[in-house]
Amino acid sequence: MPRPSSPPVAHTLKTLDRTLTRFRAAGETVALVPTMGALHAGHLTLVKRAKRKAKRVVVSIFVNPTQFAPNEDFSSYPRTLNDDVAALSELGVDLVWAPSPEVMYPDGFATRVVPEGPALAGLEDAFRPHFFAGVATVVSKLFGQVRPDFAMFGEKDFQQLAVVTRMAADLDLRVKIVPVPIVREKDGLARSSRNVYLSQEERARAPALHRTLQACAKKIAGRRPIAATLAAGRKGLEAEGFAVDYLEARHAETLAPITSRRDGPIRLLVAAKIGTTRLIDNLAV
Ligand code: AMP
């Protein structure tokens, strides 16, 4: 059997447009999978889902500088374009869109999309105040560049999914945002490009994050009080060596704080540092 060939990679808007024009002329639908690369099984699940949704699949790979604060890991973020393109070769991806920062943000660039609503829920935004404007701006640009019919986003970044869904509706972007469930390692740890930062010892402790969410969800579903359950969960994580940014119960759609199970469908969300690595996770109750 011949080896599947790698998808073509576009680095300029001109090359991107040439391919997209061909798809559109043939009346084909397009799904976009936005990523920052360092692809893992979570990303590949988004791609497989995209393939079922649309005739053509474009995967963007761009480590977006504007969503990192100066003290964050922009310069050390893993960049593995060749491996990423190879990993996509068996999945029927039609194009990889890999612009440079200069193509994305040419000289004179001066516009930001600043989301509100779910972007101000007091979760990631409380610890990464620059983050969602960076995400909303780059995702708007990707939507403008690719003009996809569908765009796949992982529930792993639950608040981001809510922000992008809101933005697409508010700005009439005519793209259907498709949520994709979290892909986990066997021991429950959510797959993440940042897991490579974990030492062996940290990696062994990291699944406590998911275990804690499961334990809290079970108690809350069993009518135990929410605040006390989360306080105990936080304490447990701290005892495991995590520095907890938040462990919260929120309304699964609005992300509004929730004090009672009657307030609506509940999503538990957590962010915590183990050593210098910050991990996030979430779970439905
Ligand atoms: P990133 O490259 O980390 O920006 O992620 C790109 C997309 O993949 C985002 O929509 C993420 O939510 C999604 N994603 C990352 N990790 C996972 C995972 N473990 N399960 C599902 N989706 C994921």
PDB file of N, CA and C and ligand atoms in Angstrom, residues 34-37 40 42-43 46 77 152-157 160 180-183 190-191 193, ligand 1:
ATOM      1  N   PRO A  34      -8.711  25.092  14.288  1.00  0.00           N
ATOM      2  CA  PRO A  34      -7.630  25.988  14.712  1.00  0.00           C
ATOM      3  C   PRO A  34      -6.807  25.352  15.834  1.00  0.00           C
ATOM      4  N   THR A  35      -5.473  25.351  15.674  1.00  0.00           N
ATOM      5  CA  THR A  35      -4.595  24.799  16.716  1.00  0.00           C
ATOM      6  C   THR A  35      -3.336  25.660  16.828  1.00  0.00           C
ATOM      7  N   MET A  36      -2.616  25.388  17.909  1.00  0.00           N
ATOM      8  CA  MET A  36      -1.288  25.996  18.053  1.00  0.00           C
ATOM      9  C   MET A  36      -0.198  24.950  17.790  1.00  0.00           C
ATOM     10  N   GLY A  37      -0.582  23.838  17.171  1.00  0.00           N
ATOM     11  CA  GLY A  37       0.409  22.809  16.831  1.00  0.00           C
ATOM     12  C   GLY A  37       0.765  21.943  18.023  1.00  0.00           C
ATOM     13  N   HIS A  40      -1.624  16.435  19.312  1.00  0.00           N
ATOM     14  CA  HIS A  40      -1.769  15.198  20.079  1.00  0.00           C
ATOM     15  C   HIS A  40      -3.139  14.606  19.761  1.00  0.00           C
ATOM     16  N   GLY A  42      -5.918  14.707  21.137  1.00  0.00           N
ATOM     17  CA  GLY A  42      -7.061  15.626  21.266  1.00  0.00           C
ATOM     18  C   GLY A  42      -7.291  16.376  19.965  1.00  0.00           C
ATOM     19  N   HIS A  43      -6.216  16.953  19.426  1.00  0.00           N
ATOM     20  CA  HIS A  43      -6.334  17.675  18.153  1.00  0.00           C
ATOM     21  C   HIS A  43      -6.815  16.741  17.040  1.00  0.00           C
ATOM     22  N   LEU A  46     -10.425  16.290  16.887  1.00  0.00           N
ATOM     23  CA  LEU A  46     -11.094  17.442  16.260  1.00  0.00           C
ATOM     24  C   LEU A  46     -11.056  17.307  14.735  1.00  0.00           C
ATOM     25  N   TYR A  77       6.937  27.454  24.012  1.00  0.00           N
ATOM     26  CA  TYR A  77       5.819  26.603  23.580  1.00  0.00           C
ATOM     27  C   TYR A  77       6.314  25.665  22.480  1.00  0.00           C
ATOM     28  N   MET A 152     -14.096  23.621  14.536  1.00  0.00           N
ATOM     29  CA  MET A 152     -14.112  22.671  15.637  1.00  0.00           C
ATOM     30  C   MET A 152     -13.329  23.243  16.824  1.00  0.00           C
ATOM     31  N   PHE A 153     -13.922  23.191  18.003  1.00  0.00           N
ATOM     32  CA  PHE A 153     -13.237  23.647  19.219  1.00  0.00           C
ATOM     33  C   PHE A 153     -13.419  22.608  20.320  1.00  0.00           C
ATOM     34  N   GLY A 154     -12.354  22.352  21.089  1.00  0.00           N
ATOM     35  CA  GLY A 154     -12.394  21.341  22.124  1.00  0.00           C
ATOM     36  C   GLY A 154     -13.037  21.852  23.406  1.00  0.00           C
ATOM     37  N   GLU A 155     -13.787  20.975  24.057  1.00  0.00           N
ATOM     38  CA  GLU A 155     -14.355  21.326  25.373  1.00  0.00           C
ATOM     39  C   GLU A 155     -13.269  21.414  26.434  1.00  0.00           C
ATOM     40  N   LYS A 156     -12.089  20.917  26.118  1.00  0.00           N
ATOM     41  CA  LYS A 156     -10.953  21.050  27.039  1.00  0.00           C
ATOM     42  C   LYS A 156     -10.783  22.516  27.457  1.00  0.00           C
ATOM     43  N   ASP A 157     -10.912  23.424  26.489  1.00  0.00           N
ATOM     44  CA  ASP A 157     -10.833  24.866  26.773  1.00  0.00           C
ATOM     45  C   ASP A 157     -12.262  25.391  26.808  1.00  0.00           C
ATOM     46  N   GLN A 160     -13.066  29.128  26.513  1.00  0.00           N
ATOM     47  CA  GLN A 160     -12.723  29.564  25.152  1.00  0.00           C
ATOM     48  C   GLN A 160     -13.819  29.173  24.162  1.00  0.00           C
ATOM     49  N   VAL A 180     -16.207  19.712  20.715  1.00  0.00           N
ATOM     50  CA  VAL A 180     -15.702  18.328  20.692  1.00  0.00           C
ATOM     51  C   VAL A 180     -15.289  17.938  22.127  1.00  0.00           C
ATOM     52  N   PRO A 181     -15.784  16.771  22.611  1.00  0.00           N
ATOM     53  CA  PRO A 181     -15.484  16.350  23.992  1.00  0.00           C
ATOM     54  C   PRO A 181     -13.980  16.195  24.248  1.00  0.00           C
ATOM     55  N   ILE A 182     -13.620  16.248  25.527  1.00  0.00           N
ATOM     56  CA  ILE A 182     -12.204  16.181  25.926  1.00  0.00           C
ATOM     57  C   ILE A 182     -11.640  14.786  25.681  1.00  0.00           C
ATOM     58  N   VAL A 183     -10.452  14.746  25.100  1.00  0.00           N
ATOM     59  CA  VAL A 183      -9.725  13.483  24.929  1.00  0.00           C
ATOM     60  C   VAL A 183      -8.713  13.380  26.069  1.00  0.00           C
ATOM     61  N   ALA A 190      -6.254  15.120  30.963  1.00  0.00           N
ATOM     62  CA  ALA A 190      -6.660  15.667  29.662  1.00  0.00           C
ATOM     63  C   ALA A 190      -5.425  15.858  28.790  1.00  0.00           C
ATOM     64  N   ARG A 191      -5.498  15.419  27.533  1.00  0.00           N
ATOM     65  CA  ARG A 191      -4.365  15.608  26.622  1.00  0.00           C
ATOM     66  C   ARG A 191      -4.135  17.100  26.423  1.00  0.00           C
ATOM     67  N   SER A 193      -0.914  20.014  24.880  1.00  0.00           N
ATOM     68  CA  SER A 193       0.453  20.252  24.378  1.00  0.00           C
ATOM     69  C   SER A 193       1.391  20.596  25.533  1.00  0.00           C
TER      70      SER A 193
HETATM   71  P1  AMP B   1      -4.444  24.331  21.266  1.00  0.00           P
HETATM   72  O1  AMP B   1      -3.505  23.836  20.215  1.00  0.00           O
HETATM   73  O2  AMP B   1      -4.075  23.927  22.639  1.00  0.00           O
HETATM   74  O3  AMP B   1      -4.768  25.794  21.110  1.00  0.00           O
HETATM   75  O4  AMP B   1      -5.814  23.577  20.989  1.00  0.00           O
HETATM   76  C1  AMP B   1      -6.441  23.619  19.744  1.00  0.00           C
HETATM   77  C2  AMP B   1      -7.824  23.052  19.860  1.00  0.00           C
HETATM   78  O5  AMP B   1      -7.738  21.697  20.308  1.00  0.00           O
HETATM   79  C3  AMP B   1      -8.699  23.786  20.874  1.00  0.00           C
HETATM   80  O6  AMP B   1     -10.020  23.877  20.368  1.00  0.00           O
HETATM   81  C4  AMP B   1      -8.629  22.894  22.078  1.00  0.00           C
HETATM   82  O7  AMP B   1      -9.747  22.998  22.925  1.00  0.00           O
HETATM   83  C5  AMP B   1      -8.577  21.535  21.423  1.00  0.00           C
HETATM   84  N1  AMP B   1      -8.016  20.559  22.349  1.00  0.00           N
HETATM   85  C6  AMP B   1      -6.806  20.607  22.970  1.00  0.00           C
HETATM   86  N2  AMP B   1      -6.653  19.564  23.788  1.00  0.00           N
HETATM   87  C7  AMP B   1      -7.774  18.823  23.686  1.00  0.00           C
HETATM   88  C8  AMP B   1      -8.245  17.623  24.297  1.00  0.00           C
HETATM   89  N3  AMP B   1      -7.505  16.961  25.184  1.00  0.00           N
HETATM   90  N4  AMP B   1      -9.464  17.175  23.957  1.00  0.00           N
HETATM   91  C9  AMP B   1     -10.234  17.841  23.074  1.00  0.00           C
HETATM   92  N5  AMP B   1      -9.858  18.977  22.468  1.00  0.00           N
HETATM   93  C10 AMP B   1      -8.654  19.464  22.768  1.00  0.00           C
END
